[in-house]
Amino acid sequence: MTTQPQPSSGDAVAALHAAAARDYARAQDPAQQAAARNQLADARAHGNEQAGNR
C-alpha cells in the first residue's frame, strides 16, 4: 500500500478556498435558490402536518 504525500498548508488552504468559491457560485444560481426554497417549504409543511397544524 502506498501513502499519498500530505498537501502543504498552502495547498490545503487553496483547495478550501476553491471549494468555498464553487459553493458560493452554486448558491447564487437562481435555479438552485428556488430549489432550496421549495425544499424548505416542503420541510415546513411536513413539520406542520406532523405537529397537527395546517
N, CA, C and O atoms as a Maestro MAE file, in Angstrom:
{
 s_m_m2io_version
 :::
 2.0.0
}

f_m_ct {
 s_m_title
 :::
 protein
 m_atom[216] {
  # First column is atom index #
  i_m_mmod_type
  r_m_x_coord
  r_m_y_coord
  r_m_z_coord
  i_m_residue_number
  s_m_chain_name
  s_m_pdb_residue_name
  s_m_pdb_atom_name
  i_m_atomic_number
  :::
  1 25 0.843 -1.156 0.000 1 A "MET " " N  " 7
  2 3 0.000 0.000 0.000 1 A "MET " " CA " 6
  3 2 0.899 1.234 0.000 1 A "MET " " C  " 6
  4 15 1.818 1.342 0.812 1 A "MET " " O  " 8
  5 25 0.627 2.160 -0.915 2 A "THR " " N  " 7
  6 3 1.412 3.388 -0.948 2 A "THR " " CA " 6
  7 2 0.626 4.508 -0.272 2 A "THR " " C  " 6
  8 15 -0.603 4.548 -0.330 2 A "THR " " O  " 8
  9 25 1.332 5.380 0.346 3 A "THR " " N  " 7
  10 3 0.677 6.512 1.006 3 A "THR " " CA " 6
  11 2 0.861 7.753 0.157 3 A "THR " " C  " 6
  12 15 1.908 7.952 -0.461 3 A "THR " " O  " 8
  13 25 -0.150 8.570 0.134 4 A "GLN " " N  " 7
  14 3 -0.086 9.822 -0.594 4 A "GLN " " CA " 6
  15 2 0.596 10.867 0.276 4 A "GLN " " C  " 6
  16 15 0.374 10.904 1.487 4 A "GLN " " O  " 8
  17 25 1.412 11.704 -0.317 5 A "PRO " " N  " 7
  18 3 2.033 12.765 0.475 5 A "PRO " " CA " 6
  19 2 0.970 13.761 0.941 5 A "PRO " " C  " 6
  20 15 0.006 14.040 0.229 5 A "PRO " " O  " 8
  21 25 1.164 14.278 2.123 6 A "GLN " " N  " 7
  22 3 0.228 15.264 2.662 6 A "GLN " " CA " 6
  23 2 0.409 16.586 1.914 6 A "GLN " " C  " 6
  24 15 1.539 17.008 1.665 6 A "GLN " " O  " 8
  25 25 -0.710 17.246 1.553 7 A "PRO " " N  " 7
  26 3 -0.557 18.548 0.894 7 A "PRO " " CA " 6
  27 2 0.006 19.576 1.871 7 A "PRO " " C  " 6
  28 15 -0.206 19.488 3.080 7 A "PRO " " O  " 8
  29 25 0.716 20.536 1.328 8 A "SER " " N  " 7
  30 3 1.251 21.603 2.189 8 A "SER " " CA " 6
  31 2 0.090 22.427 2.721 8 A "SER " " C  " 6
  32 15 -1.025 22.349 2.206 8 A "SER " " O  " 8
  33 25 0.357 23.212 3.747 9 A "SER " " N  " 7
  34 3 -0.683 24.072 4.312 9 A "SER " " CA " 6
  35 2 -1.237 25.016 3.255 9 A "SER " " C  " 6
  36 15 -2.445 25.240 3.190 9 A "SER " " O  " 8
  37 25 -0.370 25.561 2.440 10 A "GLY " " N  " 7
  38 3 -0.804 26.472 1.376 10 A "GLY " " CA " 6
  39 2 -1.716 25.782 0.382 10 A "GLY " " C  " 6
  40 15 -2.720 26.353 -0.043 10 A "GLY " " O  " 8
  41 25 -1.372 24.547 0.003 11 A "ASP " " N  " 7
  42 3 -2.209 23.793 -0.929 11 A "ASP " " CA " 6
  43 2 -3.559 23.466 -0.312 11 A "ASP " " C  " 6
  44 15 -4.586 23.533 -0.986 11 A "ASP " " O  " 8
  45 25 -3.560 23.114 0.965 12 A "ALA " " N  " 7
  46 3 -4.815 22.788 1.643 12 A "ALA " " CA " 6
  47 2 -5.714 24.020 1.719 12 A "ALA " " C  " 6
  48 15 -6.919 23.927 1.486 12 A "ALA " " O  " 8
  49 25 -5.133 25.164 2.041 13 A "VAL " " N  " 7
  50 3 -5.920 26.404 2.114 13 A "VAL " " CA " 6
  51 2 -6.444 26.775 0.732 13 A "VAL " " C  " 6
  52 15 -7.592 27.198 0.600 13 A "VAL " " O  " 8
  53 25 -5.629 26.623 -0.280 14 A "ALA " " N  " 7
  54 3 -6.053 26.936 -1.645 14 A "ALA " " CA " 6
  55 2 -7.213 26.038 -2.064 14 A "ALA " " C  " 6
  56 15 -8.147 26.499 -2.720 14 A "ALA " " O  " 8
  57 25 -7.162 24.766 -1.692 15 A "ALA " " N  " 7
  58 3 -8.250 23.842 -2.021 15 A "ALA " " CA " 6
  59 2 -9.529 24.230 -1.293 15 A "ALA " " C  " 6
  60 15 -10.616 24.155 -1.866 15 A "ALA " " O  " 8
  61 25 -9.407 24.648 -0.028 16 A "LEU " " N  " 7
  62 3 -10.583 25.088 0.717 16 A "LEU " " CA " 6
  63 2 -11.190 26.346 0.099 16 A "LEU " " C  " 6
  64 15 -12.411 26.466 0.004 16 A "LEU " " O  " 8
  65 25 -10.349 27.272 -0.317 17 A "HIS " " N  " 7
  66 3 -10.841 28.494 -0.957 17 A "HIS " " CA " 6
  67 2 -11.547 28.168 -2.270 17 A "HIS " " C  " 6
  68 15 -12.590 28.747 -2.572 17 A "HIS " " O  " 8
  69 25 -10.998 27.262 -3.037 18 A "ALA " " N  " 7
  70 3 -11.613 26.885 -4.303 18 A "ALA " " CA " 6
  71 2 -12.970 26.225 -4.065 18 A "ALA " " C  " 6
  72 15 -13.934 26.506 -4.778 18 A "ALA " " O  " 8
  73 25 -13.044 25.352 -3.068 19 A "ALA " " N  " 7
  74 3 -14.317 24.688 -2.748 19 A "ALA " " CA " 6
  75 2 -15.347 25.715 -2.277 19 A "ALA " " C  " 6
  76 15 -16.519 25.635 -2.645 19 A "ALA " " O  " 8
  77 25 -14.910 26.676 -1.463 20 A "ALA " " N  " 7
  78 3 -15.825 27.712 -0.985 20 A "ALA " " CA " 6
  79 2 -16.327 28.568 -2.141 20 A "ALA " " C  " 6
  80 15 -17.500 28.939 -2.171 20 A "ALA " " O  " 8
  81 25 -15.462 28.881 -3.081 21 A "ALA " " N  " 7
  82 3 -15.867 29.679 -4.244 21 A "ALA " " CA " 6
  83 2 -16.885 28.922 -5.087 21 A "ALA " " C  " 6
  84 15 -17.851 29.513 -5.570 21 A "ALA " " O  " 8
  85 25 -16.675 27.614 -5.268 22 A "ARG " " N  " 7
  86 3 -17.643 26.801 -6.024 22 A "ARG " " CA " 6
  87 2 -18.989 26.774 -5.309 22 A "ARG " " C  " 6
  88 15 -20.034 26.936 -5.939 22 A "ARG " " O  " 8
  89 25 -18.964 26.568 -3.989 23 A "ASP " " N  " 7
  90 3 -20.206 26.527 -3.216 23 A "ASP " " CA " 6
  91 2 -20.935 27.866 -3.284 23 A "ASP " " C  " 6
  92 15 -22.158 27.902 -3.426 23 A "ASP " " O  " 8
  93 25 -20.196 28.959 -3.186 24 A "TYR " " N  " 7
  94 3 -20.803 30.289 -3.242 24 A "TYR " " CA " 6
  95 2 -21.449 30.514 -4.607 24 A "TYR " " C  " 6
  96 15 -22.582 30.986 -4.692 24 A "TYR " " O  " 8
  97 25 -20.726 30.176 -5.669 25 A "ALA " " N  " 7
  98 3 -21.261 30.363 -7.021 25 A "ALA " " CA " 6
  99 2 -22.521 29.528 -7.219 25 A "ALA " " C  " 6
  100 15 -23.485 29.995 -7.826 25 A "ALA " " O  " 8
  101 25 -22.521 28.311 -6.719 26 A "ARG " " N  " 7
  102 3 -23.683 27.429 -6.852 26 A "ARG " " CA " 6
  103 2 -24.865 28.010 -6.080 26 A "ARG " " C  " 6
  104 15 -26.005 27.926 -6.537 26 A "ARG " " O  " 8
  105 25 -24.604 28.592 -4.924 27 A "ALA " " N  " 7
  106 3 -25.671 29.151 -4.101 27 A "ALA " " CA " 6
  107 2 -26.259 30.412 -4.737 27 A "ALA " " C  " 6
  108 15 -27.390 30.782 -4.422 27 A "ALA " " O  " 8
  109 25 -25.517 31.078 -5.623 28 A "GLN " " N  " 7
  110 3 -26.019 32.285 -6.274 28 A "GLN " " CA " 6
  111 2 -26.871 31.971 -7.502 28 A "GLN " " C  " 6
  112 15 -27.490 32.874 -8.066 28 A "GLN " " O  " 8
  113 25 -26.912 30.725 -7.918 29 A "ASP " " N  " 7
  114 3 -27.691 30.313 -9.082 29 A "ASP " " CA " 6
  115 2 -29.178 30.390 -8.755 29 A "ASP " " C  " 6
  116 15 -29.617 29.741 -7.806 29 A "ASP " " O  " 8
  117 25 -29.983 31.167 -9.511 30 A "PRO " " N  " 7
  118 3 -31.408 31.307 -9.207 30 A "PRO " " CA " 6
  119 2 -32.162 29.968 -9.158 30 A "PRO " " C  " 6
  120 15 -33.064 29.792 -8.340 30 A "PRO " " O  " 8
  121 25 -31.797 29.049 -10.018 31 A "ALA " " N  " 7
  122 3 -32.473 27.742 -10.007 31 A "ALA " " CA " 6
  123 2 -32.160 26.990 -8.710 31 A "ALA " " C  " 6
  124 15 -33.034 26.344 -8.131 31 A "ALA " " O  " 8
  125 25 -30.912 27.080 -8.265 32 A "GLN " " N  " 7
  126 3 -30.508 26.425 -7.010 32 A "GLN " " CA " 6
  127 2 -31.219 27.076 -5.829 32 A "GLN " " C  " 6
  128 15 -31.644 26.384 -4.904 32 A "GLN " " O  " 8
  129 25 -31.351 28.399 -5.852 33 A "GLN " " N  " 7
  130 3 -32.045 29.104 -4.784 33 A "GLN " " CA " 6
  131 2 -33.517 28.697 -4.735 33 A "GLN " " C  " 6
  132 15 -34.069 28.482 -3.656 33 A "GLN " " O  " 8
  133 25 -34.152 28.591 -5.902 34 A "ALA " " N  " 7
  134 3 -35.563 28.190 -5.955 34 A "ALA " " CA " 6
  135 2 -35.733 26.768 -5.435 34 A "ALA " " C  " 6
  136 15 -36.690 26.480 -4.716 34 A "ALA " " O  " 8
  137 25 -34.819 25.887 -5.792 35 A "ALA " " N  " 7
  138 3 -34.907 24.505 -5.309 35 A "ALA " " CA " 6
  139 2 -34.759 24.460 -3.790 35 A "ALA " " C  " 6
  140 15 -35.456 23.696 -3.123 35 A "ALA " " O  " 8
  141 25 -33.860 25.269 -3.244 36 A "ALA " " N  " 7
  142 3 -33.678 25.304 -1.792 36 A "ALA " " CA " 6
  143 2 -34.928 25.848 -1.107 36 A "ALA " " C  " 6
  144 15 -35.337 25.327 -0.069 36 A "ALA " " O  " 8
  145 25 -35.543 26.891 -1.675 37 A "ARG " " N  " 7
  146 3 -36.783 27.434 -1.090 37 A "ARG " " CA " 6
  147 2 -37.896 26.396 -1.119 37 A "ARG " " C  " 6
  148 15 -38.641 26.246 -0.150 37 A "ARG " " O  " 8
  149 25 -38.003 25.682 -2.232 38 A "ASN " " N  " 7
  150 3 -39.039 24.643 -2.341 38 A "ASN " " CA " 6
  151 2 -38.811 23.527 -1.327 38 A "ASN " " C  " 6
  152 15 -39.756 23.042 -0.706 38 A "ASN " " O  " 8
  153 25 -37.571 23.129 -1.164 39 A "GLN " " N  " 7
  154 3 -37.261 22.075 -0.201 39 A "GLN " " CA " 6
  155 2 -37.584 22.536 1.212 39 A "GLN " " C  " 6
  156 15 -38.115 21.763 2.009 39 A "GLN " " O  " 8
  157 25 -37.271 23.788 1.533 40 A "LEU " " N  " 7
  158 3 -37.574 24.323 2.851 40 A "LEU " " CA " 6
  159 2 -39.084 24.407 3.074 40 A "LEU " " C  " 6
  160 15 -39.567 24.092 4.162 40 A "LEU " " O  " 8
  161 25 -39.822 24.824 2.064 41 A "ALA " " N  " 7
  162 3 -41.283 24.903 2.177 41 A "ALA " " CA " 6
  163 2 -41.878 23.516 2.405 41 A "ALA " " C  " 6
  164 15 -42.782 23.352 3.225 41 A "ALA " " O  " 8
  165 25 -41.379 22.532 1.690 42 A "ASP " " N  " 7
  166 3 -41.859 21.159 1.880 42 A "ASP " " CA " 6
  167 2 -41.561 20.668 3.288 42 A "ASP " " C  " 6
  168 15 -42.401 20.021 3.913 42 A "ASP " " O  " 8
  169 25 -40.370 20.973 3.790 43 A "ALA " " N  " 7
  170 3 -39.999 20.541 5.135 43 A "ALA " " CA " 6
  171 2 -40.885 21.219 6.175 43 A "ALA " " C  " 6
  172 15 -41.307 20.584 7.141 43 A "ALA " " O  " 8
  173 25 -41.169 22.503 5.979 44 A "ARG " " N  " 7
  174 3 -42.046 23.206 6.921 44 A "ARG " " CA " 6
  175 2 -43.449 22.627 6.889 44 A "ARG " " C  " 6
  176 15 -44.057 22.413 7.938 44 A "ARG " " O  " 8
  177 25 -43.966 22.370 5.695 45 A "ALA " " N  " 7
  178 3 -45.312 21.807 5.573 45 A "ALA " " CA " 6
  179 2 -45.373 20.444 6.250 45 A "ALA " " C  " 6
  180 15 -46.331 20.139 6.960 45 A "ALA " " O  " 8
  181 25 -44.365 19.637 6.033 46 A "HIS " " N  " 7
  182 3 -44.338 18.316 6.661 46 A "HIS " " CA " 6
  183 2 -44.272 18.435 8.182 46 A "HIS " " C  " 6
  184 15 -44.963 17.706 8.893 46 A "HIS " " O  " 8
  185 25 -43.448 19.349 8.679 47 A "GLY " " N  " 7
  186 3 -43.348 19.566 10.110 47 A "GLY " " CA " 6
  187 2 -44.669 20.031 10.697 47 A "GLY " " C  " 6
  188 15 -45.061 19.584 11.775 47 A "GLY " " O  " 8
  189 25 -45.360 20.925 9.998 48 A "ASN " " N  " 7
  190 3 -46.657 21.400 10.465 48 A "ASN " " CA " 6
  191 2 -47.673 20.263 10.484 48 A "ASN " " C  " 6
  192 15 -48.461 20.158 11.425 48 A "ASN " " O  " 8
  193 25 -47.666 19.417 9.470 49 A "GLU " " N  " 7
  194 3 -48.581 18.275 9.436 49 A "GLU " " CA " 6
  195 2 -48.300 17.333 10.603 49 A "GLU " " C  " 6
  196 15 -49.224 16.832 11.243 49 A "GLU " " O  " 8
  197 25 -47.030 17.099 10.871 50 A "GLN " " N  " 7
  198 3 -46.663 16.199 11.970 50 A "GLN " " CA " 6
  199 2 -47.059 16.799 13.320 50 A "GLN " " C  " 6
  200 15 -47.367 16.068 14.262 50 A "GLN " " O  " 8
  201 25 -47.051 18.124 13.411 51 A "ALA " " N  " 7
  202 3 -47.414 18.788 14.666 51 A "ALA " " CA " 6
  203 2 -48.927 18.974 14.799 51 A "ALA " " C  " 6
  204 15 -49.425 19.409 15.837 51 A "ALA " " O  " 8
  205 25 -49.645 18.634 13.725 52 A "GLY " " N  " 7
  206 3 -51.093 18.768 13.760 52 A "GLY " " CA " 6
  207 2 -51.580 20.135 13.326 52 A "GLY " " C  " 6
  208 15 -52.770 20.423 13.454 52 A "GLY " " O  " 8
  209 25 -50.713 20.980 12.821 53 A "ASN " " N  " 7
  210 3 -51.092 22.311 12.326 53 A "ASN " " CA " 6
  211 2 -51.230 22.246 10.822 53 A "ASN " " C  " 6
  212 15 -50.565 21.450 10.158 53 A "ASN " " O  " 8
  213 25 -52.084 23.075 10.298 54 A "ARG " " N  " 7
  214 3 -52.216 23.115 8.825 54 A "ARG " " CA " 6
  215 2 -52.218 24.492 8.321 54 A "ARG " " C  " 6
  216 15 -52.320 24.707 7.114 54 A "ARG " " O  " 8
  :::
 }
 m_bond[215] {
  # First column is bond index #
  i_m_from
  i_m_to
  i_m_order
  :::
  1 1 2 1
  2 2 3 1
  3 3 4 2
  4 3 5 1
  5 5 6 1
  6 6 7 1
  7 7 8 2
  8 7 9 1
  9 9 10 1
  10 10 11 1
  11 11 12 2
  12 11 13 1
  13 13 14 1
  14 14 15 1
  15 15 16 2
  16 15 17 1
  17 17 18 1
  18 18 19 1
  19 19 20 2
  20 19 21 1
  21 21 22 1
  22 22 23 1
  23 23 24 2
  24 23 25 1
  25 25 26 1
  26 26 27 1
  27 27 28 2
  28 27 29 1
  29 29 30 1
  30 30 31 1
  31 31 32 2
  32 31 33 1
  33 33 34 1
  34 34 35 1
  35 35 36 2
  36 35 37 1
  37 37 38 1
  38 38 39 1
  39 39 40 2
  40 39 41 1
  41 41 42 1
  42 42 43 1
  43 43 44 2
  44 43 45 1
  45 45 46 1
  46 46 47 1
  47 47 48 2
  48 47 49 1
  49 49 50 1
  50 50 51 1
  51 51 52 2
  52 51 53 1
  53 53 54 1
  54 54 55 1
  55 55 56 2
  56 55 57 1
  57 57 58 1
  58 58 59 1
  59 59 60 2
  60 59 61 1
  61 61 62 1
  62 62 63 1
  63 63 64 2
  64 63 65 1
  65 65 66 1
  66 66 67 1
  67 67 68 2
  68 67 69 1
  69 69 70 1
  70 70 71 1
  71 71 72 2
  72 71 73 1
  73 73 74 1
  74 74 75 1
  75 75 76 2
  76 75 77 1
  77 77 78 1
  78 78 79 1
  79 79 80 2
  80 79 81 1
  81 81 82 1
  82 82 83 1
  83 83 84 2
  84 83 85 1
  85 85 86 1
  86 86 87 1
  87 87 88 2
  88 87 89 1
  89 89 90 1
  90 90 91 1
  91 91 92 2
  92 91 93 1
  93 93 94 1
  94 94 95 1
  95 95 96 2
  96 95 97 1
  97 97 98 1
  98 98 99 1
  99 99 100 2
  100 99 101 1
  101 101 102 1
  102 102 103 1
  103 103 104 2
  104 103 105 1
  105 105 106 1
  106 106 107 1
  107 107 108 2
  108 107 109 1
  109 109 110 1
  110 110 111 1
  111 111 112 2
  112 111 113 1
  113 113 114 1
  114 114 115 1
  115 115 116 2
  116 115 117 1
  117 117 118 1
  118 118 119 1
  119 119 120 2
  120 119 121 1
  121 121 122 1
  122 122 123 1
  123 123 124 2
  124 123 125 1
  125 125 126 1
  126 126 127 1
  127 127 128 2
  128 127 129 1
  129 129 130 1
  130 130 131 1
  131 131 132 2
  132 131 133 1
  133 133 134 1
  134 134 135 1
  135 135 136 2
  136 135 137 1
  137 137 138 1
  138 138 139 1
  139 139 140 2
  140 139 141 1
  141 141 142 1
  142 142 143 1
  143 143 144 2
  144 143 145 1
  145 145 146 1
  146 146 147 1
  147 147 148 2
  148 147 149 1
  149 149 150 1
  150 150 151 1
  151 151 152 2
  152 151 153 1
  153 153 154 1
  154 154 155 1
  155 155 156 2
  156 155 157 1
  157 157 158 1
  158 158 159 1
  159 159 160 2
  160 159 161 1
  161 161 162 1
  162 162 163 1
  163 163 164 2
  164 163 165 1
  165 165 166 1
  166 166 167 1
  167 167 168 2
  168 167 169 1
  169 169 170 1
  170 170 171 1
  171 171 172 2
  172 171 173 1
  173 173 174 1
  174 174 175 1
  175 175 176 2
  176 175 177 1
  177 177 178 1
  178 178 179 1
  179 179 180 2
  180 179 181 1
  181 181 182 1
  182 182 183 1
  183 183 184 2
  184 183 185 1
  185 185 186 1
  186 186 187 1
  187 187 188 2
  188 187 189 1
  189 189 190 1
  190 190 191 1
  191 191 192 2
  192 191 193 1
  193 193 194 1
  194 194 195 1
  195 195 196 2
  196 195 197 1
  197 197 198 1
  198 198 199 1
  199 199 200 2
  200 199 201 1
  201 201 202 1
  202 202 203 1
  203 203 204 2
  204 203 205 1
  205 205 206 1
  206 206 207 1
  207 207 208 2
  208 207 209 1
  209 209 210 1
  210 210 211 1
  211 211 212 2
  212 211 213 1
  213 213 214 1
  214 214 215 1
  215 215 216 2
  :::
 }
}
